[in-house]
């Protein structure tokens, strides 16, 4: 194992970064968020077809790249750095992981190509460590009825994956009503998804904790990318911005805050890399027996602890860096035209996504044997 | 040479040497190049990548170990500086007994008038033939009372700006004119000392590096010091965290919800700091510590202080007691020993020793992030003309 980046990972990063620099600069994103199509599906298709990001987690026998959580994490860092409005986390990570866990093959193949997009129909705020809210039920005829709020990536999904109890169902998007609501995070809008007797196919038993914890551990890498952009951009600004006849970055009151932010980001990088590395190791290929999940021990427990640590730390650290970034930009940081607010909004939404920091700390209590009061 | 080769080398060594005789065993280990494998051959190493040392440590885990509490300054600071700037004679003379612990080292850097602004130091070294005559006062000198040698920075040219007029020496702590007085600390004991240097004569063969190059040599020591304080490998949940969690697990009646939340946050912070240290060591495995080490020391100090404070609070009645206030010399530097009150008070030093947290933030801001320094009035003025 290594906490550094391999050459292959750096090459993947470079190709994603080049494409995003070309197609997804701050001006383009600012324009898109107020358009009819907040998700950039052309960019998504290019990422999928040219670089193959949609199939990173998918084994080669199903048309994917047979890569691991480590490569996925690098892509997430770059997408976070650009707050790129593409359904990578929702389709290529969460939905794909859910399908791989239930052993689905055909849809996985389609998702890997990038031609079909899916979303896991759970609130983005769902915690891995609590039962999912039971807002959808199965009728006697096998159809689904009910409503799920705050689903990310739903409006661009062709297929919705709906957990009901311990079972995962597949519903074609045209059989659900998907209403995009005004979202705090402008670059990852959420929608309310309503099923009214929607035809559904049962796919198998679904371990929500395993899938959501996997997602939370990798979301940490996206958060790292957000934090890195905020730190770099703020650093450039305070070197240029002059007040009192000197760069404001020469004042100790500001330098010391920047040093603390840098230290937070250094540790976020180590935590996110560690989570990606252990999640990669514990996600055994399809032919191997599944790694144990939860506190039952082994690589699965180590990976879950690493994911909880990364999720707790990167959520708070990234939000802190984004908030400081707005403050250190002064008045310009409060304007709509400067992109820093996109990062603040992503950081705040991501803090809640897939378990708030407190939920991950509770998981640490369980996994690291630090019990609460009796 | 691979990790397996190093492991079999260590096993062969162990088969051929009796660990029963501590000193002879350590001397032989140095001569076999298994002291610090990244040092050159003949100087306790094999010229291998630094990370292979872990293989040696694993193989020789059950054998006599170094006393890092007493040898810390020698191993962590003097040795890398001697290796980088010493002559062949100096390396041959000093490194072996430094490593085996036959000769203990201390550090004569800080002065009453030169703390964070170390470069303003006033201890003078004046050339006299083949010798230097040293006069001045040093302070915060851990372990001076059992040291054979010290690393010393002194002013050799007061007529140039302060950073350019210093020279680095090895000081003979047994030389006439060296007087060590204990300095009592807030813990009650005296881990540190004041050292008075009066007409101390040092041969020019004890000079480390060029005349006037002392600041550059000292930077090497200081960067290594920060790594030594903040960058030591710990296991998950180890260090100060291990001390606190032992009580936490064994005494459920002490737990509260508030302490639980704070403990969990500190556990997460300790863990990500540990991982960052591991990552930093991976990056540095071939090279030298850079200014990034300053960041690890910052984090280490803050976590240690928060955890040791939580420990006192957690223990309630026991936290109100203190093990021993008597004024005595400490045998070694110990962050994790004794009672919770001692640890709490000792940890206050972690954000002061080896560069205050404020200075470390400046270093990170200027050398890592490239931010401009505050306007300086002392950079181009000859040292003798600076206000004091």
XYZ file of C-alpha atoms in Angstrom:
762
model
C 0.000 0.000 0.000
C 1.040 3.592 -0.485
C -0.486 6.921 0.455
C 1.189 8.543 -2.543
C -0.153 8.587 -6.096
C 1.082 6.027 -8.602
C 2.192 7.006 -12.090
C -0.963 5.507 -13.574
C -3.065 7.544 -11.173
C -1.194 10.723 -12.083
C -1.784 10.040 -15.781
C -5.495 9.546 -15.152
C -5.546 12.766 -13.157
C -3.795 14.679 -15.939
C -6.267 13.573 -18.593
C -9.288 14.444 -16.426
C -7.755 17.777 -15.452
C -6.949 18.704 -19.056
C -10.475 17.963 -20.188
C -12.003 19.912 -17.308
C -9.691 22.879 -17.870
C -10.945 22.950 -21.431
C -14.644 22.352 -20.844
C -15.456 23.133 -17.239
C -13.803 26.374 -16.172
C -15.389 28.570 -13.494
C -17.154 30.791 -16.063
C -18.729 27.817 -17.797
C -19.938 26.377 -14.519
C -21.331 29.719 -13.365
C -23.277 30.006 -16.614
C -24.563 26.453 -16.458
C -25.982 26.519 -12.938
C -28.729 28.890 -13.990
C -29.512 27.143 -17.265
C -32.157 24.480 -17.922
C -29.500 21.783 -17.777
C -27.439 22.169 -14.592
C -25.748 18.810 -15.163
C -23.358 18.888 -18.132
C -24.222 15.626 -19.863
C -22.059 16.372 -22.913
C -19.053 16.689 -20.649
C -20.134 13.497 -18.871
C -20.295 11.565 -22.152
C -16.841 12.817 -23.079
C -15.434 11.804 -19.690
C -17.027 8.385 -20.096
C -16.148 7.748 -23.744
C -12.692 9.336 -23.951
C -11.297 8.561 -20.519
C -13.559 5.720 -19.441
C -14.373 7.117 -16.003
C -17.896 5.638 -15.938
C -16.560 2.089 -15.888
C -13.625 2.462 -13.505
C -15.178 0.261 -10.816
C -16.601 -2.231 -13.287
C -14.611 -5.438 -13.935
C -13.212 -5.821 -17.424
C -15.469 -8.815 -18.180
C -18.446 -6.436 -17.945
C -16.869 -3.859 -20.207
C -15.332 -1.725 -17.491
C -11.776 -0.689 -16.711
C -11.384 -3.076 -13.756
C -9.806 -0.288 -11.729
C -10.249 0.315 -8.010
C -11.358 2.873 -5.462
C -7.877 4.429 -5.707
C -8.389 5.560 -9.320
C -11.986 6.574 -8.598
C -10.663 8.769 -5.788
C -8.258 10.559 -8.123
C -11.084 11.319 -10.567
C -13.198 12.593 -7.665
C -10.389 14.916 -6.566
C -10.320 16.495 -10.009
C -14.115 16.715 -10.297
C -14.208 18.345 -6.863
C -11.483 20.788 -7.827
C -13.646 21.918 -10.755
C -17.023 21.450 -8.974
C -17.841 19.673 -12.233
C -21.597 19.152 -12.597
C -21.470 15.533 -13.802
C -23.117 12.428 -12.290
C -19.873 10.579 -11.531
C -20.396 10.129 -7.775
C -24.083 9.280 -8.165
C -23.904 6.945 -11.166
C -20.351 5.622 -11.505
C -19.721 5.278 -7.767
C -22.906 4.854 -5.707
C -25.247 3.239 -8.278
C -22.478 1.125 -9.802
C -21.276 -0.062 -6.395
C -24.867 -0.969 -5.429
C -25.289 -3.004 -8.608
C -21.955 -4.760 -8.158
C -22.927 -5.630 -4.595
C -26.226 -7.244 -5.664
C -24.483 -9.035 -8.517
C -26.338 -7.312 -11.362
C -24.493 -7.579 -14.684
C -26.444 -6.158 -17.622
C -27.098 -2.710 -16.235
C -23.524 -2.530 -14.900
C -22.325 -3.091 -18.449
C -24.493 -0.220 -19.683
C -23.392 2.112 -16.917
C -19.752 1.329 -17.651
C -20.184 2.560 -21.206
C -21.530 5.895 -19.985
C -24.503 5.642 -22.346
C -26.874 4.891 -19.476
C -26.874 6.769 -16.184
C -28.338 5.597 -12.889
C -28.976 7.067 -9.471
C -29.455 5.431 -6.097
C -32.836 6.719 -4.883
C -31.841 7.626 -1.321
C -31.542 11.082 0.223
C -28.022 12.365 -0.373
C -27.921 12.946 3.387
C -28.526 9.239 4.151
C -26.158 7.955 6.832
C -24.473 4.600 6.258
C -24.993 3.737 9.900
C -28.751 4.151 10.239
C -31.642 2.351 8.565
C -32.753 4.196 5.439
C -36.017 6.122 5.830
C -38.880 3.796 4.792
C -40.768 6.127 2.486
C -41.287 3.719 -0.418
C -43.378 0.536 -0.261
C -43.922 -2.444 -2.537
C -47.516 -3.072 -3.631
C -49.076 -6.514 -3.964
C -48.561 -6.261 -7.706
C -44.843 -5.621 -7.177
C -45.000 -1.931 -8.101
C -43.386 0.800 -5.974
C -45.145 3.752 -4.382
C -43.792 6.559 -2.240
C -41.437 9.485 -2.279
C -37.716 10.095 -1.696
C -36.420 13.617 -1.097
C -33.002 15.106 -1.844
C -31.867 12.536 -4.423
C -28.713 13.690 -6.225
C -28.275 12.948 -9.910
C -31.878 11.773 -10.298
C -32.940 14.174 -13.037
C -30.222 12.939 -15.390
C -30.665 9.257 -14.498
C -32.164 6.784 -16.957
C -32.589 4.239 -14.209
C -33.392 4.628 -10.524
C -32.178 2.062 -7.993
C -34.588 2.010 -5.078
C -33.830 0.290 -1.768
C -36.985 -0.945 -0.054
C -36.290 -2.802 3.170
C -33.332 -5.072 2.470
C -34.113 -5.354 -1.249
C -32.878 -3.246 -4.168
C -35.324 -2.485 -7.020
C -34.757 -1.137 -10.467
C -37.213 1.415 -11.891
C -37.003 3.059 -15.302
C -36.855 6.835 -14.882
C -39.906 7.376 -17.089
C -42.010 5.532 -14.479
C -41.097 8.006 -11.739
C -41.766 11.705 -11.286
C -38.497 13.566 -10.772
C -38.822 17.168 -9.642
C -35.646 19.191 -9.297
C -35.867 21.497 -6.313
C -33.793 24.640 -5.731
C -30.655 23.162 -4.195
C -28.081 24.561 -1.776
C -25.378 22.928 -3.889
C -25.767 24.522 -7.318
C -23.375 22.107 -8.984
C -24.995 18.915 -7.668
C -28.726 19.685 -7.678
C -31.126 17.373 -5.885
C -34.620 16.251 -6.803
C -37.729 14.825 -5.164
C -38.509 11.428 -6.678
C -42.104 10.154 -6.525
C -43.259 6.634 -7.400
C -46.969 5.963 -7.925
C -47.416 2.307 -8.761
C -44.143 2.294 -10.693
C -43.225 -1.025 -12.380
C -40.068 -2.345 -10.695
C -37.643 -5.260 -10.964
C -36.201 -6.765 -7.792
C -32.397 -7.078 -8.082
C -31.457 -8.779 -4.815
C -30.510 -8.164 -1.205
C -28.850 -4.834 -0.612
C -26.339 -3.893 2.105
C -26.932 -0.143 2.335
C -24.262 0.363 4.995
C -21.559 -1.138 2.851
C -22.481 0.881 -0.240
C -23.010 4.205 1.532
C -19.842 3.855 3.635
C -17.933 3.121 0.418
C -19.445 6.291 -1.059
C -18.661 8.374 2.033
C -15.052 7.187 2.075
C -14.648 8.234 -1.552
C -16.600 11.458 -1.214
C -13.682 12.467 1.039
C -11.496 12.614 -2.082
C -13.972 14.889 -3.836
C -13.974 17.083 -0.732
C -10.183 17.126 -0.848
C -10.362 18.479 -4.394
C -12.762 21.210 -3.273
C -10.455 22.131 -0.397
C -7.391 22.203 -2.653
C -9.057 24.595 -5.080
C -10.093 26.877 -2.222
C -6.606 26.859 -0.706
C -4.823 27.464 -4.033
C -7.213 30.181 -5.133
C -7.091 31.985 -1.798
C -3.322 31.762 -1.729
C -3.069 33.354 -5.176
C -5.512 36.072 -4.159
C -3.785 37.114 -0.932
C -0.434 37.315 -2.723
C -1.939 39.771 -5.216
C -4.398 41.757 -3.168
C -2.743 44.855 -1.667
C -4.031 46.846 1.310
C -1.967 49.137 3.527
C 0.608 49.161 0.702
C 1.511 45.467 1.009
C 0.089 42.126 -0.065
C -2.468 41.064 2.547
C -0.732 37.674 2.512
C 2.240 39.270 4.283
C 0.228 39.925 7.462
C 0.781 37.303 10.139
C -2.899 37.346 11.059
C -3.585 35.925 7.602
C -0.443 33.827 7.178
C -1.127 31.895 10.348
C -4.647 31.073 9.233
C -3.306 29.908 5.884
C -0.760 27.684 7.613
C -3.551 26.072 9.620
C -5.656 25.552 6.491
C -2.685 24.017 4.715
C -2.187 21.625 7.613
C -5.873 20.667 7.488
C -5.563 19.932 3.767
C -2.323 17.944 4.169
C -4.124 15.722 6.662
C -7.252 15.529 4.485
C -5.088 14.238 1.641
C -3.544 11.538 3.805
C -6.942 10.520 5.196
C -8.613 10.409 1.781
C -5.752 8.421 0.251
C -5.805 5.957 3.110
C -9.562 5.438 2.760
C -9.297 4.940 -1.006
C -6.437 2.507 -0.575
C -8.193 0.370 2.034
C -11.543 0.498 0.211
C -9.726 -0.726 -2.889
C -8.163 -3.566 -0.914
C -11.400 -4.622 0.744
C -13.541 -4.565 -2.410
C -12.572 -8.014 -3.560
C -13.047 -8.947 -7.226
C -16.312 -10.765 -8.002
C -14.652 -14.190 -7.939
C -13.425 -13.800 -4.341
C -15.666 -14.157 -1.290
C -16.935 -10.759 -0.153
C -14.888 -9.019 2.515
C -16.565 -8.818 5.888
C -18.370 -5.568 6.559
C -19.046 -3.656 9.732
C -17.284 -4.474 12.957
C -16.927 -8.141 12.151
C -13.178 -7.697 11.636
C -10.585 -8.031 8.892
C -9.960 -5.817 5.909
C -13.612 -4.765 5.764
C -13.531 -3.292 9.267
C -10.217 -1.537 8.607
C -11.642 -0.055 5.426
C -14.802 1.038 7.171
C -12.805 2.742 9.920
C -10.601 4.450 7.340
C -13.706 5.611 5.457
C -15.320 6.963 8.634
C -12.130 8.808 9.621
C -11.734 10.308 6.146
C -15.405 11.265 5.937
C -15.404 12.931 9.360
C -12.152 14.812 8.798
C -12.533 15.799 5.147
C -16.109 17.038 5.673
C -15.107 19.427 8.439
C -11.743 20.415 7.020
C -13.125 21.167 3.577
C -15.992 23.196 4.934
C -13.575 25.138 7.120
C -11.257 25.853 4.187
C -14.190 26.942 2.009
C -15.566 29.238 4.712
C -12.152 30.780 5.310
C -11.736 31.143 1.580
C -14.857 33.307 1.361
C -13.687 35.394 4.322
C -10.150 35.903 3.021
C -11.504 37.011 -0.358
C -13.287 39.847 1.451
C -16.054 41.584 -0.470
C -15.344 39.810 -3.742
C -15.958 36.509 -1.948
C -19.569 37.522 -1.342
C -20.300 38.165 -5.011
C -22.141 35.827 -7.364
C -19.595 36.415 -10.119
C -16.659 34.981 -8.134
C -16.811 31.160 -8.171
C -15.819 30.650 -4.529
C -19.489 30.450 -3.488
C -19.917 27.353 -5.661
C -17.238 25.670 -3.549
C -18.751 26.842 -0.266
C -22.117 25.445 -1.320
C -20.592 22.147 -2.419
C -18.593 21.935 0.816
C -21.648 22.560 2.984
C -23.816 20.060 1.097
C -21.017 17.488 1.083
C -20.612 17.893 4.840
C -24.146 16.519 5.226
C -23.916 14.023 2.380
C -23.635 10.301 3.203
C -23.580 10.909 6.944
C -22.726 14.111 8.823
C -19.358 14.222 10.618
C -20.981 13.260 13.924
C -22.390 10.086 12.394
C -18.932 9.091 11.192
C -17.467 9.862 14.607
C -20.060 7.554 16.148
C -18.905 4.884 13.719
C -15.322 5.510 14.866
C -16.502 4.960 18.447
C -17.831 1.568 17.426
C -14.947 0.528 15.169
C -12.065 1.798 17.333
C -13.535 0.572 20.624
C -14.200 3.974 22.191
C -17.572 3.370 23.823
C -19.734 6.192 25.180
C -21.039 6.670 28.726
C -22.776 3.633 30.224
C 19.464 -4.508 -1.619
C 15.854 -5.423 -0.923
C 13.892 -5.589 2.324
C 14.426 -9.366 2.364
C 18.188 -8.947 2.011
C 18.250 -6.487 4.879
C 16.124 -8.828 6.993
C 18.483 -11.754 6.435
C 21.475 -9.505 7.143
C 19.889 -8.530 10.448
C 19.154 -12.184 11.264
C 22.732 -13.205 10.457
C 23.968 -10.400 12.681
C 21.723 -11.531 15.509
C 22.920 -15.121 15.176
C 26.559 -14.004 15.457
C 26.259 -11.538 18.364
C 25.173 -11.920 21.961
C 22.518 -9.339 22.890
C 23.331 -10.054 26.542
C 26.193 -7.522 26.554
C 24.261 -4.353 25.730
C 27.130 -2.022 24.869
C 29.165 -4.536 22.873
C 26.025 -5.540 21.006
C 25.191 -1.938 20.080
C 28.791 -1.237 19.010
C 28.774 -4.316 16.813
C 25.413 -3.332 15.389
C 26.808 0.082 14.438
C 29.859 -1.522 12.840
C 27.616 -3.885 10.870
C 25.804 -0.900 9.323
C 22.545 -1.737 11.043
C 22.368 1.406 13.196
C 20.763 3.637 10.569
C 20.856 1.939 7.192
C 20.490 5.214 5.270
C 23.837 6.453 6.636
C 26.955 5.636 4.585
C 28.922 2.432 5.047
C 31.483 2.740 7.823
C 29.299 5.277 9.647
C 26.682 2.904 11.001
C 24.790 2.502 7.757
C 24.703 0.725 4.414
C 23.747 3.606 2.122
C 20.222 2.227 1.714
C 16.828 3.940 1.558
C 15.650 5.202 4.932
C 12.481 3.079 5.034
C 14.523 -0.151 5.160
C 15.479 0.786 8.713
C 12.014 -0.430 9.708
C 12.976 -3.915 8.550
C 16.038 -3.856 10.801
C 14.002 -2.601 13.753
C 11.503 -5.420 13.262
C 14.196 -8.093 13.140
C 16.071 -6.709 16.154
C 12.977 -5.842 18.190
C 13.886 -8.108 21.112
C 17.483 -6.864 21.470
C 18.984 -3.949 23.465
C 17.420 -0.667 22.316
C 18.621 2.930 22.359
C 17.417 5.222 25.131
C 15.746 7.796 22.902
C 14.644 9.903 25.891
C 18.302 10.620 26.705
C 19.810 10.265 23.237
C 17.081 12.194 21.404
C 19.105 15.317 20.626
C 22.133 13.352 19.524
C 20.178 10.998 17.287
C 17.588 13.422 15.962
C 19.604 16.604 15.556
C 23.358 16.314 16.032
C 23.785 13.187 13.909
C 22.123 14.415 10.683
C 23.989 17.728 11.011
C 27.362 16.049 11.542
C 26.666 13.746 8.617
C 25.817 16.675 6.327
C 28.488 19.165 7.398
C 31.145 17.278 9.346
C 34.615 16.355 8.116
C 35.495 12.674 7.701
C 37.412 12.821 11.008
C 34.431 14.369 12.791
C 32.029 11.744 11.437
C 34.397 8.940 12.477
C 34.975 10.444 15.904
C 31.428 11.360 16.917
C 28.782 9.194 15.278
C 29.538 5.785 16.820
C 29.483 6.742 20.520
C 26.568 9.084 19.776
C 24.547 6.203 18.440
C 25.491 3.657 21.102
C 24.692 6.190 23.828
C 28.226 6.162 25.247
C 28.260 9.912 24.633
C 25.167 12.024 25.209
C 24.536 15.258 23.305
C 22.708 18.486 24.057
C 21.907 21.619 22.114
C 23.294 25.102 22.872
C 21.122 27.287 20.644
C 18.579 29.449 22.557
C 19.694 32.335 24.743
C 17.854 34.585 27.177
C 17.795 37.284 24.468
C 17.426 35.002 21.439
C 14.435 32.664 21.400
C 12.198 32.778 18.355
C 14.712 35.235 16.883
C 17.536 32.732 17.232
C 19.703 34.514 14.667
C 20.163 37.451 17.003
C 22.144 35.297 19.465
C 25.002 36.975 21.328
C 27.314 34.175 22.515
C 30.694 35.129 21.052
C 33.385 32.859 19.659
C 36.689 34.633 19.044
C 39.520 33.036 17.095
C 42.794 32.556 18.976
C 45.329 30.659 16.885
C 44.026 27.119 16.365
C 41.376 27.644 18.982
C 38.141 29.543 19.543
C 37.320 31.214 22.857
C 33.623 31.126 23.650
C 31.767 33.431 26.050
C 28.008 33.667 26.601
C 24.912 32.148 28.102
C 22.603 29.496 26.692
C 19.255 28.361 28.024
C 16.538 25.637 27.675
C 19.281 23.052 27.363
C 17.706 19.621 27.916
C 20.054 17.053 29.339
C 23.109 19.342 29.603
C 23.836 17.771 32.983
C 24.700 14.397 31.504
C 26.029 15.470 28.134
C 29.510 14.859 26.830
C 29.083 17.098 23.769
C 26.835 19.901 22.571
C 25.964 21.416 19.247
C 26.604 25.124 19.587
C 25.901 28.193 17.477
C 27.970 31.270 18.320
C 28.614 34.688 16.814
C 31.968 34.935 15.084
C 31.437 38.200 13.182
C 29.391 40.975 14.807
C 30.068 43.390 11.952
C 27.840 41.691 9.367
C 24.028 41.239 9.387
C 22.985 38.699 11.957
C 22.281 35.690 9.729
C 25.763 35.863 8.193
C 27.952 36.206 11.270
C 27.436 32.864 13.011
C 29.493 29.666 13.098
C 28.483 26.188 14.222
C 30.633 24.216 16.676
C 30.731 21.025 18.637
C 31.196 22.117 22.255
C 33.093 19.960 24.733
C 30.827 19.953 27.793
C 33.755 18.818 29.959
C 35.923 21.810 28.964
C 36.891 24.318 31.672
C 34.490 27.281 31.752
C 31.332 25.266 31.015
C 28.901 25.616 33.915
C 25.506 23.886 33.951
C 22.751 25.071 36.301
C 19.362 23.364 36.526
C 16.331 25.429 35.505
C 13.149 24.496 37.343
C 10.068 24.172 35.149
C 6.306 24.338 35.716
C 6.296 20.575 36.244
C 8.460 21.053 39.353
C 11.462 19.240 37.945
C 14.464 20.451 36.005
C 14.646 18.848 32.602
C 16.309 21.949 31.177
C 19.373 23.897 32.191
C 21.079 27.214 31.867
C 24.589 26.824 30.498
C 27.179 29.518 31.168
C 30.196 29.558 28.875
C 33.150 31.535 30.231
C 36.402 31.556 28.264
C 35.701 28.060 26.933
C 38.461 27.038 24.510
C 37.422 24.858 21.563
C 39.835 23.572 18.975
C 39.159 24.576 15.369
C 38.690 20.854 14.630
C 35.412 21.169 16.569
C 34.007 23.645 14.044
C 31.183 22.157 11.936
C 30.904 23.757 8.505
C 32.462 26.975 7.273
C 33.117 30.075 9.342
C 30.065 32.342 9.000
C 27.896 29.504 7.691
C 26.389 28.649 11.083
C 22.844 29.697 10.204
C 22.657 27.329 7.248
C 24.070 24.471 9.320
C 21.594 25.272 12.111
C 18.678 25.058 9.671
C 19.561 21.427 9.077
C 19.447 20.793 12.815
C 16.186 22.646 13.300
C 14.354 20.911 10.466
C 15.459 17.578 11.852
C 14.392 18.658 15.328
C 10.838 19.313 14.168
C 10.649 15.942 12.493
C 12.101 14.346 15.632
C 9.453 15.996 17.830
C 6.423 15.747 15.576
C 7.241 13.141 12.975
C 8.068 10.045 14.956
C 6.132 7.001 13.744
C 3.295 6.016 16.051
C 0.838 3.172 15.777
C -2.873 3.850 15.348
C -4.286 4.996 18.680
C -0.771 5.198 20.181
C 1.204 8.001 21.822
C -0.766 10.311 24.113
C -3.988 8.867 22.674
C -2.992 5.434 23.928
C -2.494 6.830 27.426
C -5.969 8.403 27.456
C -7.883 5.537 25.840
C -6.470 3.065 28.346
C -8.228 4.978 31.122
C -11.283 5.570 28.970
C -11.801 1.869 28.289
C -11.036 0.575 31.752
C -13.066 3.124 33.721
C -16.532 3.523 32.194
C -17.802 5.408 35.268
C -15.670 8.412 34.270
C -17.213 8.834 30.808
C -19.529 11.721 29.925
C -21.205 12.615 26.627
C -19.201 15.816 26.331
C -15.887 14.047 26.892
C -16.923 11.326 24.451
C -17.522 13.816 21.599
C -14.233 15.567 22.275
C -12.334 12.294 22.543
C -13.749 11.067 19.229
C -12.780 14.294 17.470
C -9.280 14.095 18.874
C -9.053 10.437 17.909
C -9.922 11.340 14.324
C -7.459 14.230 14.361
C -4.700 12.053 15.812
C -5.361 9.417 13.188
C -5.274 11.806 10.211
C -2.132 13.406 11.641
C -0.546 9.981 11.964
C -1.473 9.215 8.354
C -0.045 12.548 7.203
C 3.190 11.700 9.015
C 3.288 8.311 7.312
C 2.681 9.963 3.963
C 5.375 12.559 4.641
C 7.869 9.820 5.506
C 6.995 8.039 2.275
C 7.770 11.245 0.378
C 10.982 11.826 2.248
C 12.201 8.247 2.286
C 15.002 9.154 -0.072
C 15.617 12.768 0.879
C 15.908 15.162 3.775
C 13.138 16.670 5.888
C 11.689 19.788 4.338
C 9.648 22.561 5.911
C 6.585 20.283 5.770
C 7.912 18.682 8.961
C 7.035 21.935 10.718
C 3.376 21.202 10.029
C 3.558 17.826 11.731
C 5.090 19.381 14.819
C 2.318 21.992 14.922
C -0.331 19.291 14.868
C 1.505 17.125 17.388
C 1.704 19.982 19.921
C -1.934 20.929 19.611
C -3.220 17.349 19.898
C -0.922 16.523 22.814
C -2.104 19.567 24.727
C -5.788 18.896 24.085
C -5.488 15.213 24.968
C -3.450 15.681 28.127
C -5.956 18.322 29.283
C -8.842 15.973 28.574
C -7.063 13.254 30.527
C -6.871 15.415 33.673
C -10.548 16.373 33.309
C -11.615 12.768 32.729
C -9.940 11.528 35.921
C -11.895 13.950 38.136
C -10.671 13.519 41.772
C -7.474 11.917 40.593
C -7.003 14.827 38.197
C -6.842 17.157 41.178
C -3.786 15.338 42.517
C -0.172 15.699 41.378
C 2.419 12.975 41.725
C 5.489 14.939 42.845
C 6.444 18.618 42.837
C 9.943 18.123 44.196
C 12.766 19.977 42.480
C 14.933 17.323 40.902
C 16.837 16.639 37.732
C 14.965 14.545 35.170
C 16.758 11.537 33.830
C 15.287 11.871 30.355
C 12.765 13.754 28.230
C 9.439 12.010 28.650
C 6.186 13.276 27.124
C 3.987 10.318 28.045
C 5.223 9.164 31.459
C 4.335 9.976 35.083
C 0.879 11.212 36.115
C -1.796 13.080 34.167
C -0.942 16.425 35.824
C 2.707 16.129 34.830
C 1.787 15.197 31.257
C -0.605 18.130 31.018
C 2.045 20.587 32.181
C 4.859 19.044 30.159
C 2.729 19.216 27.000
C 2.605 23.003 27.335
C 6.219 22.937 26.237
C 5.385 21.150 22.999
C 4.241 24.364 21.318
C 7.337 26.262 22.535
C 10.337 23.901 22.243
C 11.925 23.371 18.854
C 10.246 26.449 17.381
C 7.074 27.969 18.810
C 3.852 27.200 17.005
C 3.780 30.843 15.910
C 7.208 30.592 14.283
C 6.255 27.271 12.689
C 3.176 28.878 11.148
C 5.448 31.568 9.698
C 7.721 28.883 8.279
C 4.812 27.027 6.675
C 3.353 30.274 5.318
C 6.646 31.538 3.880
C 8.527 28.417 2.811
C 5.680 26.081 1.877
C 3.005 28.503 0.718
C 5.385 31.174 -0.586
C 3.746 34.077 1.235
C 5.806 37.252 1.688
C 7.478 37.914 5.031
C 6.518 40.791 7.290
C 8.551 43.923 6.551
C 11.892 43.417 8.328
C 14.113 46.067 9.864
C 16.854 43.690 11.015
C 17.974 41.923 7.845
C 20.635 44.167 6.392
C 21.887 45.843 9.551
C 25.177 44.682 11.087
C 24.409 42.596 14.178
C 26.321 44.980 16.462
C 24.028 47.867 15.463
C 20.732 46.081 16.215
C 18.712 47.460 19.146
C 18.889 45.116 22.142
